[in-house]
Amino acid sequence: MFNVAEASARAPRKSAGERTKELILEKALDLFRKQGFEVATMRDIARAAKVATGAAYYYFPSKEAIVSAYYDEVQRLHAAKVREELVGKEGLGERLASVMHLKLEILKDDRKFLGALFRYTGEPGHPLSVFGQATEAQRKQSMEIFRQALVGTEIGEELKELLPWGMWLGHLGIIVYFIHDESEGQARTHKLVDRFADMLGGLAQLTDAALVRPFVKPFQVRMLETLREAGWSEET
Amino acid sequence: MFNVAEASARAPRKSAGERTKELILEKALDLFRKQGFEVATMRDIARAAKVATGAAYYYFPSKEAIVSAYYDEVQRLHAAKVREELVGKEGLGERLASVMHLKLEILKDDRKFLGALFRYTGEPGHPLSVFGQATEAQRKQSMEIFRQALVGTEIGEELKELLPWGMWLGHLGIIVYFIHDESEGQARTHKLVDRFADMLGGLAQLTDAALVRPFVKPFQVRMLETLREAGWSEET
DNA sequence: GTCTATAGTTAGATAGAC
DNA sequence: GTCTATCTAACTATAGAC
């Protein structure tokens, strides 16, 4: 009996609710992928999961919240893959490119409904706003992943502090580009990632080179000051 | 009689429809400012303008389209003010700061509903997407305004091509920050603008300085290449 | 706590008469 | 160009079964 309790503590059996929630999420994503976000209705989703509409709302306060839950899963997956794939990779450029390609790989079939993530970007109070209070935890988690890209690379103190935030912001931009990218396999986005990563790697080296650093450092310092002033550090 | 026709050609009398449209726009903005975008309904707006709901939809295909029409007006106003205020201002930093402060000045009372502009950022097909086909004209127009900030400043060829686009993109970011900024009179945003403009001015000078330019130029060239590859030039 | 069933509200959007 | 009537779908509310 004690053993059973212990075992369930180690690998807790999913409650009925958890399974239902997963089922709804899964069926919703099926529909989003097939029909797109707009066309799929909450009624459809509930029907596909063989639950009442109310059940869907019991687990997800809104349709967008389903996409948000999906994105949580994406982040978990991304963090895991990054841990695996980053070993042996050296240099900021190579590491950053790897992190981004992995992310895009995870998102590749879901461009049709990814846009829902950005719907509340301009509405500070909204629980699903990318820049809002309610999503701070996810933001930190995501920046943490990008911070991994810096491990083992030789860069100055200022960049070490600036880059995780900068890369996170840049990666949002890349995702928007990715959503718009109709090229085969989103090749253009992947190419763009390689180019940017490469340039960033080069620039990081350049700015730390003995000859150039004296000129660049004041700007880095001022940039840091400015961002702190702007409240960026409030949540770091 | 000829004179009347001529006069009306020069200053054409507004048709009934145009006046109705303006009335709806005006009343909608009143309500958005008082209640916010969400709370104000199309029914409220129509009632305030003393027309039927259908009439509002006859002129504006969606509620967001009203904000979009408002933003067109903003751009017109901004272009005019920039033309006035930029005379005598010298240096990239000072000119850019001026352009941005003027924009924020125009937007200052409307942060409550500005977020509606960004609602379709992640939906390429949508007529109101910031990055979509349908809004290309507005985008160009807006970049044109930022290009004014460069007039008379001494910067390299690459920057001359990169900056209008870069400033436009950056200014979108500033607007999002502005929307989130609860400081008195959005002082933080204005401060941020000054800092960024100042740094950009300094960086532009630095990168064109004889000692540093050889190092930096290759990066600028690659950046241009990359952006062209990415399709940025397709619409310029 | 996990749902069903059902009824109702709201508000964006549309169709068709005038 | 404007109105009335109507539709749709997100969302809410509630009462109750398990």
mmCIF file of N, CA, C and O (backbone and C1' of nucleotides) in Angstrom, chain C:
data_model
loop_
_atom_site.group_PDB
_atom_site.id
_atom_site.type_symbol
_atom_site.label_atom_id
_atom_site.label_comp_id
_atom_site.label_asym_id
_atom_site.label_seq_id
_atom_site.Cartn_x
_atom_site.Cartn_y
_atom_site.Cartn_z
ATOM 1 P P DG C 1 -12.492 21.142 -6.548
ATOM 2 O "O5'" DG C 1 -11.233 20.369 -6.229
ATOM 3 C "C5'" DG C 1 -10.603 19.247 -6.884
ATOM 4 C "C4'" DG C 1 -11.431 18.400 -7.768
ATOM 5 C "C3'" DG C 1 -11.500 18.852 -9.227
ATOM 6 O "O3'" DG C 1 -10.941 17.832 -10.033
ATOM 7 C "C1'" DG C 1 -13.595 18.051 -8.501
ATOM 8 P P DT C 2 -10.650 18.084 -11.575
ATOM 9 O "O5'" DT C 2 -11.945 17.429 -12.210
ATOM 10 C "C5'" DT C 2 -12.061 16.012 -12.231
ATOM 11 C "C4'" DT C 2 -13.300 15.651 -13.011
ATOM 12 C "C3'" DT C 2 -13.377 16.288 -14.398
ATOM 13 O "O3'" DT C 2 -13.622 15.265 -15.330
ATOM 14 C "C1'" DT C 2 -15.412 16.550 -13.262
ATOM 15 P P DC C 3 -13.442 15.593 -16.882
ATOM 16 O "O5'" DC C 3 -14.668 16.540 -17.109
ATOM 17 C "C5'" DC C 3 -15.538 16.210 -18.151
ATOM 18 C "C4'" DC C 3 -16.945 15.988 -17.593
ATOM 19 C "C3'" DC C 3 -18.004 16.512 -18.519
ATOM 20 O "O3'" DC C 3 -18.250 15.530 -19.522
ATOM 21 C "C1'" DC C 3 -18.560 16.804 -16.180
ATOM 22 P P DT C 4 -18.908 15.946 -20.827
ATOM 23 O "O5'" DT C 4 -20.416 15.967 -20.343
ATOM 24 C "C5'" DT C 4 -21.002 14.793 -19.782
ATOM 25 C "C4'" DT C 4 -22.483 15.039 -19.616
ATOM 26 C "C3'" DT C 4 -23.152 15.622 -20.855
ATOM 27 O "O3'" DT C 4 -24.324 14.895 -21.156
ATOM 28 C "C1'" DT C 4 -23.561 17.007 -18.969
ATOM 29 P P DA C 5 -24.931 15.056 -22.615
ATOM 30 O "O5'" DA C 5 -26.200 15.940 -22.274
ATOM 31 C "C5'" DA C 5 -26.831 15.851 -21.002
ATOM 32 C "C4'" DA C 5 -27.768 17.041 -20.867
ATOM 33 C "C3'" DA C 5 -28.198 17.654 -22.201
ATOM 34 O "O3'" DA C 5 -29.605 17.716 -22.239
ATOM 35 C "C1'" DA C 5 -27.340 19.326 -20.746
ATOM 36 P P DT C 6 -30.314 18.191 -23.608
ATOM 37 O "O5'" DT C 6 -30.744 19.650 -23.183
ATOM 38 C "C5'" DT C 6 -30.996 19.928 -21.792
ATOM 39 C "C4'" DT C 6 -31.064 21.417 -21.598
ATOM 40 C "C3'" DT C 6 -31.450 22.194 -22.865
ATOM 41 O "O3'" DT C 6 -32.470 23.099 -22.539
ATOM 42 C "C1'" DT C 6 -29.567 23.157 -21.870
ATOM 43 P P DA C 7 -33.383 23.758 -23.632
ATOM 44 O "O5'" DA C 7 -33.805 25.100 -22.892
ATOM 45 C "C5'" DA C 7 -33.515 25.284 -21.507
ATOM 46 C "C4'" DA C 7 -32.903 26.658 -21.321
ATOM 47 C "C3'" DA C 7 -33.329 27.687 -22.375
ATOM 48 O "O3'" DA C 7 -33.917 28.784 -21.727
ATOM 49 C "C1'" DA C 7 -30.982 27.698 -22.078
ATOM 50 P P DG C 8 -34.365 30.060 -22.559
ATOM 51 O "O5'" DG C 8 -33.110 31.003 -22.364
ATOM 52 C "C5'" DG C 8 -32.655 31.248 -21.032
ATOM 53 C "C4'" DG C 8 -31.500 32.209 -21.094
ATOM 54 C "C3'" DG C 8 -31.762 33.397 -22.031
ATOM 55 O "O3'" DG C 8 -31.465 34.599 -21.342
ATOM 56 C "C1'" DG C 8 -29.721 32.323 -22.590
ATOM 57 P P DT C 9 -31.823 35.977 -22.032
ATOM 58 O "O5'" DT C 9 -30.362 36.565 -22.186
ATOM 59 C "C5'" DT C 9 -29.443 36.454 -21.097
ATOM 60 C "C4'" DT C 9 -28.102 36.978 -21.558
ATOM 61 C "C3'" DT C 9 -28.192 38.261 -22.395
ATOM 62 O "O3'" DT C 9 -27.285 39.205 -21.845
ATOM 63 C "C1'" DT C 9 -26.895 36.622 -23.526
ATOM 64 P P DT C 10 -27.273 40.691 -22.392
ATOM 65 O "O5'" DT C 10 -26.002 40.698 -23.339
ATOM 66 C "C5'" DT C 10 -24.805 40.054 -22.906
ATOM 67 C "C4'" DT C 10 -23.855 40.033 -24.063
ATOM 68 C "C3'" DT C 10 -23.899 41.311 -24.907
ATOM 69 O "O3'" DT C 10 -22.581 41.795 -24.958
ATOM 70 C "C1'" DT C 10 -24.033 39.369 -26.266
ATOM 71 P P DA C 11 -22.350 43.272 -25.480
ATOM 72 O "O5'" DA C 11 -21.775 42.983 -26.924
ATOM 73 C "C5'" DA C 11 -20.617 42.146 -27.042
ATOM 74 C "C4'" DA C 11 -20.407 41.873 -28.487
ATOM 75 C "C3'" DA C 11 -20.615 43.098 -29.397
ATOM 76 O "O3'" DA C 11 -19.709 42.983 -30.463
ATOM 77 C "C1'" DA C 11 -22.006 41.395 -30.099
ATOM 78 P P DG C 12 -19.058 44.257 -31.123
ATOM 79 O "O5'" DG C 12 -18.361 43.586 -32.377
ATOM 80 C "C5'" DG C 12 -17.614 42.388 -32.212
ATOM 81 C "C4'" DG C 12 -17.864 41.499 -33.405
ATOM 82 C "C3'" DG C 12 -17.794 42.221 -34.746
ATOM 83 O "O3'" DG C 12 -17.014 41.448 -35.645
ATOM 84 C "C1'" DG C 12 -19.864 41.080 -34.550
ATOM 85 P P DA C 13 -16.577 42.106 -37.042
ATOM 86 O "O5'" DA C 13 -17.769 41.620 -37.978
ATOM 87 C "C5'" DA C 13 -17.873 40.211 -38.228
ATOM 88 C "C4'" DA C 13 -19.182 39.949 -38.916
ATOM 89 C "C3'" DA C 13 -19.386 40.664 -40.254
ATOM 90 O "O3'" DA C 13 -19.323 39.688 -41.282
ATOM 91 C "C1'" DA C 13 -21.374 40.573 -38.954
ATOM 92 P P DT C 14 -19.416 40.175 -42.799
ATOM 93 O "O5'" DT C 14 -20.946 39.882 -43.102
ATOM 94 C "C5'" DT C 14 -21.457 38.593 -42.782
ATOM 95 C "C4'" DT C 14 -22.899 38.510 -43.215
ATOM 96 C "C3'" DT C 14 -23.213 39.064 -44.611
ATOM 97 O "O3'" DT C 14 -23.982 38.071 -45.269
ATOM 98 C "C1'" DT C 14 -24.706 39.975 -43.041
ATOM 99 P P DA C 15 -24.258 38.209 -46.841
ATOM 100 O "O5'" DA C 15 -25.857 38.281 -46.838
ATOM 101 C "C5'" DA C 15 -26.599 37.744 -45.730
ATOM 102 C "C4'" DA C 15 -28.072 37.786 -46.086
ATOM 103 C "C3'" DA C 15 -28.376 38.090 -47.557
ATOM 104 O "O3'" DA C 15 -29.600 37.455 -47.899
ATOM 105 C "C1'" DA C 15 -29.041 39.928 -46.200
ATOM 106 P P DG C 16 -30.187 37.598 -49.413
ATOM 107 O "O5'" DG C 16 -31.313 38.704 -49.215
ATOM 108 C "C5'" DG C 16 -32.276 38.552 -48.172
ATOM 109 C "C4'" DG C 16 -33.084 39.829 -48.064
ATOM 110 C "C3'" DG C 16 -33.535 40.406 -49.417
ATOM 111 O "O3'" DG C 16 -34.826 40.971 -49.252
ATOM 112 C "C1'" DG C 16 -32.354 42.015 -48.249
ATOM 113 P P DA C 17 -35.650 41.297 -50.567
ATOM 114 O "O5'" DA C 17 -36.684 42.370 -50.002
ATOM 115 C "C5'" DA C 17 -37.274 42.206 -48.709
ATOM 116 C "C4'" DA C 17 -37.496 43.579 -48.092
ATOM 117 C "C3'" DA C 17 -38.193 44.572 -49.040
ATOM 118 O "O3'" DA C 17 -39.169 45.306 -48.318
ATOM 119 C "C1'" DA C 17 -36.119 45.458 -48.295
ATOM 120 P P DC C 18 -40.152 46.257 -49.114
ATOM 121 O "O5'" DC C 18 -39.432 47.682 -49.034
ATOM 122 C "C5'" DC C 18 -39.324 48.367 -47.785
ATOM 123 C "C4'" DC C 18 -38.579 49.651 -48.027
ATOM 124 C "C3'" DC C 18 -39.119 50.502 -49.188
ATOM 125 O "O3'" DC C 18 -39.568 51.752 -48.702
ATOM 126 C "C1'" DC C 18 -36.759 50.350 -49.240
#
